[in-house]
Coordinates of C-alpha atoms and ligand atoms in Angstrom, one line a residue:
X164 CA -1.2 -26.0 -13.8
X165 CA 0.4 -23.0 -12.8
X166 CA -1.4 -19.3 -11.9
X167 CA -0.8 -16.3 -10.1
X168 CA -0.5 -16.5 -7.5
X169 CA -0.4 -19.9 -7.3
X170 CA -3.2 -21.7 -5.5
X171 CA -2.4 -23.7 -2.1
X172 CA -2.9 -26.8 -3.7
X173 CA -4.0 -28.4 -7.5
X174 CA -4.9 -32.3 -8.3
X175 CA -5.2 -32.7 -11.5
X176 CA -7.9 -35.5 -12.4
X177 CA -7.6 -35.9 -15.4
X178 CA -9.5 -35.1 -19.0
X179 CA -10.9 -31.1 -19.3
X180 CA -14.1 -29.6 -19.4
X181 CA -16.2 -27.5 -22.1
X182 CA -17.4 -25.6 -18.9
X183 CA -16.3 -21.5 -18.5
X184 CA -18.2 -20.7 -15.7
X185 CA -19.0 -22.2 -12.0
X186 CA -22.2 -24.5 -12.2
X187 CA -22.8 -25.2 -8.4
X188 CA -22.2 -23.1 -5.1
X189 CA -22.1 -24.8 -1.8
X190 CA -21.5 -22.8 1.6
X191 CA -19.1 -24.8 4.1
X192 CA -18.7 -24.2 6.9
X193 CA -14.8 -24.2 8.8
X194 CA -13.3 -22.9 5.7
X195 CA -11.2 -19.4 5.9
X196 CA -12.6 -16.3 5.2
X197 CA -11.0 -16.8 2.1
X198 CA -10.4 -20.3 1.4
X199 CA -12.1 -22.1 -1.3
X200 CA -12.3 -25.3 -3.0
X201 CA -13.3 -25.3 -7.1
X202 CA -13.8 -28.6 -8.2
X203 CA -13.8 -29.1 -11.9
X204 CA -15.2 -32.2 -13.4
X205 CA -16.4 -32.9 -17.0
X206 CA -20.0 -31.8 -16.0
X207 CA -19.6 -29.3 -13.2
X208 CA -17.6 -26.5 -11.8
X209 CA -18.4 -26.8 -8.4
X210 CA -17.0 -24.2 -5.4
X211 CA -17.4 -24.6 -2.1
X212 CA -16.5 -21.8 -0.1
X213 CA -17.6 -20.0 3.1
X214 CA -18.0 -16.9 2.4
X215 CA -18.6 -14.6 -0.4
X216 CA -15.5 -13.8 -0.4
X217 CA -14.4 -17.4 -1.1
X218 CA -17.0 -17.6 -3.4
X219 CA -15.0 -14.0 -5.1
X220 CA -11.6 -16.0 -5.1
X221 CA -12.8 -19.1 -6.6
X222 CA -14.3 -17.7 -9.7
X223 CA -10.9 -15.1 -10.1
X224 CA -9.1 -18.4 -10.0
X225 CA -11.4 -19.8 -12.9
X226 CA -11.6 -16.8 -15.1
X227 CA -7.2 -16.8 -14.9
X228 CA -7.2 -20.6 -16.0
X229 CA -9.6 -19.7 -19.3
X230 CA -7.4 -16.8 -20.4
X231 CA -4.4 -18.5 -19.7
X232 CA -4.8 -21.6 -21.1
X233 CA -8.0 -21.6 -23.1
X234 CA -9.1 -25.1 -22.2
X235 CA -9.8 -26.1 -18.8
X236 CA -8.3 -29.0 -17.2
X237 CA -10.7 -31.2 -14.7
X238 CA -9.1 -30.8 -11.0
X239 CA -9.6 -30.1 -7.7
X240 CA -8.8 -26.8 -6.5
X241 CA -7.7 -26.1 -3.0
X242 CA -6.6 -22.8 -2.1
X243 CA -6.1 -20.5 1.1
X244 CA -3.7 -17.5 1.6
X245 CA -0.9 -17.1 3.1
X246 CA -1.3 -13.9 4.6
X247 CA -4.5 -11.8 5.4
X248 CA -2.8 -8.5 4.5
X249 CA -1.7 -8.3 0.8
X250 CA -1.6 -4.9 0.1
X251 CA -0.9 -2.3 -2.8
X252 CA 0.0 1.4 -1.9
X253 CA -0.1 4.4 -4.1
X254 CA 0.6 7.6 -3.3
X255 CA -1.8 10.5 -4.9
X256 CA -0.4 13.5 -2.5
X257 CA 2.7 14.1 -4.7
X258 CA 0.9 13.1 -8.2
X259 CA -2.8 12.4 -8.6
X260 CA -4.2 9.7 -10.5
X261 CA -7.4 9.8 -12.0
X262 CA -10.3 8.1 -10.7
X263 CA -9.9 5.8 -14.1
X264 CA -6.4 5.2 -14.0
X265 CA -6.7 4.0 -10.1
X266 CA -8.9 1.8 -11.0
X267 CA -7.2 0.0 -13.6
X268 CA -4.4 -0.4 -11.4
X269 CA -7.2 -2.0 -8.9
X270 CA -8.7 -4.1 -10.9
X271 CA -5.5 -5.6 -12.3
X272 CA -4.1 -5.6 -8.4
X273 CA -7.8 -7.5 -7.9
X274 CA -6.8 -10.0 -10.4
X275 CA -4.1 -11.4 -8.5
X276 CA -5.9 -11.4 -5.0
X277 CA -4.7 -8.2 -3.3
X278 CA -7.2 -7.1 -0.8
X279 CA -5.8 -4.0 0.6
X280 CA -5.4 -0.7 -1.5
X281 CA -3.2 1.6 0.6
X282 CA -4.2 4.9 -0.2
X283 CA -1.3 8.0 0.2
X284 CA -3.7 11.1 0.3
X285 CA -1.9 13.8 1.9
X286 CA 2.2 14.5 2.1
X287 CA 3.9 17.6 1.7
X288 CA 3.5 18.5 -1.4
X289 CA -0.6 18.0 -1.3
X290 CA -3.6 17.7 0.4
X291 CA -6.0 15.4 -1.7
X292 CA -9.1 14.7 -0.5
X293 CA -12.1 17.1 0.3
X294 CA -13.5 17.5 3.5
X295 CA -17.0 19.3 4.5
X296 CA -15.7 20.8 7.6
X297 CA -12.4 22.2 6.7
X298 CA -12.7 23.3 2.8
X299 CA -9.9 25.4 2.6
X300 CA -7.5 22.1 3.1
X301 CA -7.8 21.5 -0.6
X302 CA -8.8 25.0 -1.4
X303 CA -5.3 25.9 -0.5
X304 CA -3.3 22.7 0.4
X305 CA -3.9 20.8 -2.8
X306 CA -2.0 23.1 -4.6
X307 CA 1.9 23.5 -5.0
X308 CA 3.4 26.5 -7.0
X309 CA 4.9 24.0 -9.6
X310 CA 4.1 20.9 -11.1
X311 CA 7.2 19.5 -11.5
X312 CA 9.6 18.0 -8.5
X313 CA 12.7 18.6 -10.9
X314 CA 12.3 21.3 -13.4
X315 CA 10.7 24.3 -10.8
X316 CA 11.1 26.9 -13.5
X317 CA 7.9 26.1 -15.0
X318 CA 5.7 28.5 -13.0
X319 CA 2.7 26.1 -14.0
X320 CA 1.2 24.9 -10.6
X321 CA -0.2 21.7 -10.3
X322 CA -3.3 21.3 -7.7
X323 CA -5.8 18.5 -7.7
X324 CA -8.0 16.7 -4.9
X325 CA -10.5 13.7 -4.5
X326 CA -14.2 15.0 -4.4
X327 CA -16.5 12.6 -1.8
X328 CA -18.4 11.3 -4.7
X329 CA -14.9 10.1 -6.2
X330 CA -13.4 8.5 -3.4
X331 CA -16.8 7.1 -3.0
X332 CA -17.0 5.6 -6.5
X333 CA -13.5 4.1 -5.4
X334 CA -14.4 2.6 -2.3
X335 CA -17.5 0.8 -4.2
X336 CA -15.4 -0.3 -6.9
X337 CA -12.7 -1.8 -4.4
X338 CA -15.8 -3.3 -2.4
X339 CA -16.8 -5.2 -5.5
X340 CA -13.6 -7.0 -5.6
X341 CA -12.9 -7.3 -2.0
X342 CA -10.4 -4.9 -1.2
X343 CA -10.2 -2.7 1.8
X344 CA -9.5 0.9 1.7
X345 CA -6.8 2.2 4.0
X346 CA -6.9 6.1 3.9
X347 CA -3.1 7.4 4.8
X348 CA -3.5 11.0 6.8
X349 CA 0.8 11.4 7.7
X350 CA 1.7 12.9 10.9
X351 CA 2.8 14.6 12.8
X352 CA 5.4 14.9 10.0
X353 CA 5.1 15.2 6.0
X354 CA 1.8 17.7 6.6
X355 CA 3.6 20.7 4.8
X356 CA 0.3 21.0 2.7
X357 CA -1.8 21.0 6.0
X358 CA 1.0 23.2 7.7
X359 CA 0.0 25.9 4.7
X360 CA -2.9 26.2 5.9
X361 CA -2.5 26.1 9.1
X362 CA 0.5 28.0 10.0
X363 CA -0.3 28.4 13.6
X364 CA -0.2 24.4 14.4
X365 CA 3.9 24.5 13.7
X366 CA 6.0 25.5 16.9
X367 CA 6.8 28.0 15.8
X368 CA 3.8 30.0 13.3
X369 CA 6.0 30.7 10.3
X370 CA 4.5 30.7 6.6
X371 CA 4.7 27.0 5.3
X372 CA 5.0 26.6 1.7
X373 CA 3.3 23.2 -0.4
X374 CA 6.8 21.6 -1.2
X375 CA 7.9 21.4 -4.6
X376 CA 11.0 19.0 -4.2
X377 CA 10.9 15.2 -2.6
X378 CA 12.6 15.4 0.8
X379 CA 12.0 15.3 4.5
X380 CA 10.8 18.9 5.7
X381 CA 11.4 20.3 9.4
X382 CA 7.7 21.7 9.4
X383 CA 5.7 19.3 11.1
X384 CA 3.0 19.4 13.7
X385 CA 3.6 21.1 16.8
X386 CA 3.0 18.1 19.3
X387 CA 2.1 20.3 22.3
X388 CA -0.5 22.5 20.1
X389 CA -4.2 21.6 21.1
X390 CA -6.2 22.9 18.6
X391 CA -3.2 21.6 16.0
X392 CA -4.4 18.0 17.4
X393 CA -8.6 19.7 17.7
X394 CA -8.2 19.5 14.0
X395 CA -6.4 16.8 13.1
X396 CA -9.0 14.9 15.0
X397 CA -11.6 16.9 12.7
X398 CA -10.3 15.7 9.8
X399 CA -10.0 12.2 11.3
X400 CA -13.9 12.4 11.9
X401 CA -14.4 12.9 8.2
X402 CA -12.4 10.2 7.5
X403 CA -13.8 7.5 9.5
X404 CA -17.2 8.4 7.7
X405 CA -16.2 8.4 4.4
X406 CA -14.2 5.3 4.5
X407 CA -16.8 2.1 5.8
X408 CA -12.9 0.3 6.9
X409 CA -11.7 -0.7 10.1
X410 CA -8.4 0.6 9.7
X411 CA -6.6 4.3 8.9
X412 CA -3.1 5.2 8.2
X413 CA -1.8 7.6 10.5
X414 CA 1.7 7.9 9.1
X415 CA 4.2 8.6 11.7
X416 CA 7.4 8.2 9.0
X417 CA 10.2 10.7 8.7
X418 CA 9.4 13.1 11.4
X419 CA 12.1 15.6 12.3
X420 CA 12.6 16.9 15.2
X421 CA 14.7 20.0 15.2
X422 CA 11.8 22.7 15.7
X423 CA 10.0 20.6 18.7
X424 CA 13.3 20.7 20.6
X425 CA 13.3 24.5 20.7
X426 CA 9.3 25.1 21.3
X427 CA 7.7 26.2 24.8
X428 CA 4.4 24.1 24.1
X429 CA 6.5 20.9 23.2
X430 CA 8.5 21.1 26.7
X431 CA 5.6 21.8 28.5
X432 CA 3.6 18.4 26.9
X433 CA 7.2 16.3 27.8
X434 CA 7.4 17.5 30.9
X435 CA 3.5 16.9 31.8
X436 CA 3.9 13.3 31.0
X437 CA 7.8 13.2 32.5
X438 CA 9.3 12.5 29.1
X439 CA 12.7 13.4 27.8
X440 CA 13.2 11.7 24.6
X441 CA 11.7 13.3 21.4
X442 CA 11.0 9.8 19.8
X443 CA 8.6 9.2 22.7
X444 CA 6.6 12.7 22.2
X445 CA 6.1 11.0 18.5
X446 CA 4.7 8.1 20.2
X447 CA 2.5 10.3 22.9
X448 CA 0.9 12.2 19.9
X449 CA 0.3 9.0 18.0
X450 CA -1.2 6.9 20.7
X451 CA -3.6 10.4 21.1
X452 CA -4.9 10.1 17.7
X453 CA -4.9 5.9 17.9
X454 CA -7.0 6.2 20.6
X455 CA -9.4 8.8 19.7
X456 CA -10.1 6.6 16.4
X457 CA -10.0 3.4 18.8
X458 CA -12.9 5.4 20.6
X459 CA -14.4 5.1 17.1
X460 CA -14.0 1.8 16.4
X461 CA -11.1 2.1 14.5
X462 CA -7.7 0.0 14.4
X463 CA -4.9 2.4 12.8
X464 CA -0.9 1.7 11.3
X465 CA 1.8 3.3 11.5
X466 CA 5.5 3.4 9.7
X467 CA 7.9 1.4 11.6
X468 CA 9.5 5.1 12.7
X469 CA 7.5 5.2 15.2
X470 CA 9.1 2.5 17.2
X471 CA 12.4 4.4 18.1
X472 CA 10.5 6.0 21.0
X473 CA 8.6 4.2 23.9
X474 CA 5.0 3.6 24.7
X475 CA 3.3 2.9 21.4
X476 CA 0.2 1.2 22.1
X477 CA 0.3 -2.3 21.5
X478 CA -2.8 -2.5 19.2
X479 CA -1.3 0.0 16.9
X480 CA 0.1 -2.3 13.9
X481 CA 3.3 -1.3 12.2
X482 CA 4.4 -0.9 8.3
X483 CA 8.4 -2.3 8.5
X484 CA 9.8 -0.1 5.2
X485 CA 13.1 0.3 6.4
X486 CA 15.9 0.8 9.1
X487 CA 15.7 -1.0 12.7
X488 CA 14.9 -5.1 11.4
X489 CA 15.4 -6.0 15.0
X490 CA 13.0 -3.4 16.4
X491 CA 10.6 -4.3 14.1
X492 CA 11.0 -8.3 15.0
X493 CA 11.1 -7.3 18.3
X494 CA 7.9 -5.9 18.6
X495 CA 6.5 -8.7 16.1
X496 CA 7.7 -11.0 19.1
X497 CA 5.7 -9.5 21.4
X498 CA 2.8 -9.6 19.3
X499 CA 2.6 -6.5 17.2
X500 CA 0.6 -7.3 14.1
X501 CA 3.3 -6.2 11.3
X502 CA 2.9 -5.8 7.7
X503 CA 7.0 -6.0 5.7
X504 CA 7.1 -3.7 3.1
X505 CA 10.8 -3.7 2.7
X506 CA 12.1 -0.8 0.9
X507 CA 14.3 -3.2 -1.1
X508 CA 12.9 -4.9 -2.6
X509 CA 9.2 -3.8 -2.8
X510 CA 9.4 -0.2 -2.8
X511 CA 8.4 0.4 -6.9
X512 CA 9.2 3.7 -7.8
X513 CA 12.5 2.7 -7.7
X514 CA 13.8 1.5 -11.2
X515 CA 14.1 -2.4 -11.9
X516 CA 18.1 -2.0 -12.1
X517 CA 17.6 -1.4 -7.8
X518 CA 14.8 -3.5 -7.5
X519 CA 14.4 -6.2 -9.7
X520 CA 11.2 -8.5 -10.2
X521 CA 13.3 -11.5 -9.0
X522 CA 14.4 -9.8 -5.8
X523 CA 10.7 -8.7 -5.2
X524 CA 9.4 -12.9 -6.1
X525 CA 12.2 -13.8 -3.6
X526 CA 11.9 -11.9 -0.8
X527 CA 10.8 -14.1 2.5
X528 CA 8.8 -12.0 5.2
X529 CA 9.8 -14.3 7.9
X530 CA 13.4 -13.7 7.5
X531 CA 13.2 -10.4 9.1
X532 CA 16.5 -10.3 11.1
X533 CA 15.7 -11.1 14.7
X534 CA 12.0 -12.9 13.8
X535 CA 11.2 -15.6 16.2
X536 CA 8.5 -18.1 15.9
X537 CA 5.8 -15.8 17.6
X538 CA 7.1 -13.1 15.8
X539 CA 6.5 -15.1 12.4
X540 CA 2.8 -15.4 13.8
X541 CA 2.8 -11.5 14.1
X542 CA 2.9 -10.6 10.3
X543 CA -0.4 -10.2 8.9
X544 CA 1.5 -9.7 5.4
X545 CA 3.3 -7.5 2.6
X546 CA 2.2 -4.2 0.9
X547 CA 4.4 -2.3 -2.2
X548 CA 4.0 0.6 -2.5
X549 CA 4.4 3.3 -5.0
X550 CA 5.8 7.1 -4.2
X551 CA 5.4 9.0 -6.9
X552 CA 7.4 12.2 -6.8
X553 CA 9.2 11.0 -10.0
X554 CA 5.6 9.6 -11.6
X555 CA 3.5 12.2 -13.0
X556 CA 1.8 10.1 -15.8
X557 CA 0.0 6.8 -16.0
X558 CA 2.0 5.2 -18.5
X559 CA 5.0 5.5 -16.0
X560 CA 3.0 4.2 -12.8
X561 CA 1.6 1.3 -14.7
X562 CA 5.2 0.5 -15.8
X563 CA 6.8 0.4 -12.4
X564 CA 4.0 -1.5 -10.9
X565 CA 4.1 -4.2 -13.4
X566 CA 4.7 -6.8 -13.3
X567 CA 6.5 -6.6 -10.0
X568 CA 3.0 -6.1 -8.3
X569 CA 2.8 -9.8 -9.6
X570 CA 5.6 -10.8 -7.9
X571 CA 4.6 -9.1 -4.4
X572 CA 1.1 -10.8 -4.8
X573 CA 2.6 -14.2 -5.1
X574 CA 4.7 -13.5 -1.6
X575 CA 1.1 -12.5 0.2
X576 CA -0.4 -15.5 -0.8
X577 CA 1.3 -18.4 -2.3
X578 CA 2.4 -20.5 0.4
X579 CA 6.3 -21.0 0.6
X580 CA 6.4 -24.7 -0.5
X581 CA 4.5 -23.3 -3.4
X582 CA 7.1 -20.9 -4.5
X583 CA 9.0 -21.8 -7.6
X584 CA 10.9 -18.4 -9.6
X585 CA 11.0 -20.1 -12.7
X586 CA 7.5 -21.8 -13.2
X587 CA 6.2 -17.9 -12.0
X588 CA 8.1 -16.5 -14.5
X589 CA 6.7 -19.0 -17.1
X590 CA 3.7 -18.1 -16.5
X591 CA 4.2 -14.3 -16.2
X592 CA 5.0 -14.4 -19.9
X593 CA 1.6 -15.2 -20.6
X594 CA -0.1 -12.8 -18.1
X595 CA 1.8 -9.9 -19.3
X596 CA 0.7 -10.6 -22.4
X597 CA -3.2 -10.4 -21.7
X598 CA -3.1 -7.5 -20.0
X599 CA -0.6 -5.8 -22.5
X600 CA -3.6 -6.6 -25.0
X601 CA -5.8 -5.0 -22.3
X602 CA -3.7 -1.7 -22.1
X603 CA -2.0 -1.6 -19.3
X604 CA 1.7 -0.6 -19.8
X605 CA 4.1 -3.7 -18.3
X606 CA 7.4 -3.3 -18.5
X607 CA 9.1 -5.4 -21.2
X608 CA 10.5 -8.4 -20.2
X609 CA 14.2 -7.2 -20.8
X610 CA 13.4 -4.4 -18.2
X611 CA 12.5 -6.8 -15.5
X612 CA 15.9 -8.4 -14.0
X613 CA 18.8 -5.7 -16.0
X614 CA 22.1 -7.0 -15.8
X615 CA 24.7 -6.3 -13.3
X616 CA 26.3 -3.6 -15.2
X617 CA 23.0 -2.1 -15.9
X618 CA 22.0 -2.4 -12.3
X619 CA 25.3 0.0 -11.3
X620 CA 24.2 2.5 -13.7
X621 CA 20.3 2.3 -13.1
X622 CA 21.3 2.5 -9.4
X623 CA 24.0 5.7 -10.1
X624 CA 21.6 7.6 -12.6
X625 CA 19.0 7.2 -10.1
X626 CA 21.0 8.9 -7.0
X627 CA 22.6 11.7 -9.7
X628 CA 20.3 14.8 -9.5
X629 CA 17.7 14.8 -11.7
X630 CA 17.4 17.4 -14.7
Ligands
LIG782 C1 8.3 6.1 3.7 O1 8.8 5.6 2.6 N1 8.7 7.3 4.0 C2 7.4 5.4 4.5
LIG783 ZN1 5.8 22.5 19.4

């Protein structure tokens, strides 16, 4: 019997069962969160599971055997993940997504146990989600003089942002299937949108434009600017309301620092708290905003950026996407809970010929250059995401997403020993299939591994500049 992902462990006991649905819940205590056992006799489909989590899991696990395999073989069941974090990222600041469309990609992320959506609200190029207290942040910051990154000639602007009651409808859509929300709010860098609307909060006060190109812009927050962090912390507020989570997103990726080296404020702030490395201001004005949201019972992540510079509070967990494996591991030694979500091989919105499915089904978190055995302890799991300055339409994102979404699920919870390429791919056949017949766009099959000569010119097409 082979799923996806596949469960911890299956005894097959012989004969099937006429059964579809679970007969019998029984609450056990000393299982996992989200552990479960689903024992399937001729009679009975029995789960025991202690939570409803568990309870969530188990059925999941049922439903995938009937449309797989139509009958229903009688076994035991025994399944546990490997990781708590298995997350999902998309990013709606460069294009939005309707409220539909993300949840198709939930509930199909849902299927195969991912319980964290990653959500990439604000960047450069937009500011997505409405806020009470500051209006004009989507007023003016959701919008961007074009609305496309490559052909700018089109004078057609493209705005868009997430009302409450839409983010709302969301979050209870993701709580019925387990998943936690994770709202990203970038900083101090990729905030050109906020930095539009608030020109006064960059060193030095000039105009800021919504970007209209992918890149890494010099405008970022002015680190020394109190009111600049007054309002981040404003918008944090909101945030922690409208998202019932534990955990935020505060970014911290890409941050140049060219215009805090020549600014009066920035000096002053280094020099009040004797610092003389740039990389360490980043981690000063992150550890201000981790521990304001610590103050409200918040745990926050950052990109694994902000570990060049010194200081970052311990409790602050880090997103490893790229660059610096052994600063990443080192940190994991110590203890800091990591999540890998390498660039190759899980970044999606790069083309297959890059980043194939098998590299993605292959990849093995703990062998993180420089991981030790604590540090192994340290990662709480694995997250893909999709950037979508090159993915304006939902045919596209469902394409790059699947099937190697599939693939990334089956490395947050399969356990190793589990792991077989070819029985997963056996299988994935037959799941691509359903959910084909359900609508969502996977990529054929041919697309999934592209030969070697394809790779090269996937991989030189992709770095040529775009028309
Ligand atoms: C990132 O891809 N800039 C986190
Ligand atoms: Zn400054």
């Amino acid at each position: 019997m082979r799923l996806i992902p596949q469960p911890y462990c299956i005894e097959l006991t012989g004969g099937t069962t006429q059964l579809r649905e679970i007969t019998k819940r029984e609450t056990v205590s000393g299982f996992g969160e989200e552990e479960y056992e689903l024992l399937i006799s001729p009679g009975e489909i029995v789960v025991r599971a202690n939570t409803d989590k568990g309870f969530y899991y188990a059925d999941i696990t049922l439903k995938q055997i009937v449309s797989l395999y139509g009958t229903v073989p009688c076994m035991k069941i025994h399944d546990k993940p490997r990781y708590q974090y298995r997350g999902f990222m998309i990013d709606c600041a460069r294009h939005i997504f309707s409220v539909e469309e993300l949840k198709k990609m939930i509930s199909a992320a849902a299927d195969v146990k991912f319980n964290k959506f990653h959500w990439h609200l604000s960047d450069d190029q937009g500011f997505r989600i409405e806020l009470d207290s500051l209006p004009e942040l989507t007023e003016k910051g959701s919008v961007r003089d074009c609305d496309s990154f490559i052909n700018c000639k089109s004078d057609k602007p493209y705005s868009g942002y997430f009302r409450k009651e839409e983010i709302r409808e969301i979050i209870a859509f993701c709580r019925e299937r387990f998943i936690d929300v994770i709202p990203e709010i970038d900083m101090p860098g990729h905030q050109s949108a906020f930095l539009h609307v608030y020109p006064e909060f960059t060193c030095k006060g000039d105009a800021v434009k919504v970007k209209t190109s992918q890149g890494i812009f010099k405008d970022i927050i002015c680190a020394g600017n109190k009111e600049a962090k007054e309002c981040i912390k404003k918008i944090l507020d909101e945030i922690c309301e409208l998202f019932p989570y534990d955990t935020v997103h505060i970014g911290g990726d890409e941050v140049p620092k060219a215009n805090w080296k020549s600014c009066e404020k920035c000096a002053e702030i280094m020099a009040e708290n004797g610092l003389s490395d740039y990389n360490d201001l980043q981690c000063l004005f992150i550890n201000e905003m981790a521990l304001y949201l610590k103050n409200k019972g918040k745990k926050c992540i950052v990109w694994n950026d902000c570990l060049k510079g010194k200081g970052l509070f311990p409790e602050i967990a880090v997103q490893h996407w790229q660059k610096g494996p052994e600063r990443t591991s080192g940190e994991a030694n110590k203890g800091r809970k990591t999540i890998l979500s390498p660039f190759n091989p899980f970044y999606v919105d790069y083309p297959y010929g890059m980043h194939p499915l098998k590299a993605a089904y292959k990849y093995e978190p703990e062998k993180l250059k420089g991981l030790n055995s604590d540090g192994k302890k340290s990662i709480i799991g694995v997250e893909s995401p999709i950037w979508t300055e090159h993915i304006n339409n939902n045919e596209r994102l469902e394409y790059m997403c699947f099937p190697r979404w599939f693939s990334v699920a089956e490395c947050g919870w399969t356990a190793k020993h589990n792991k077989n390429y070819a029985e997963f791919y056996e299988v994935l056949l037959r799941l691509c299939k359903l959910y084909r017949e359900k609508g969502l766009n996977i990529a054929p099959e041919e697309d999934w591994n592209p030969p070697v000569l394809s790779r090269l010119s996937e991989t030189i097409k992709f770095f040529l500049p775009k028309k």
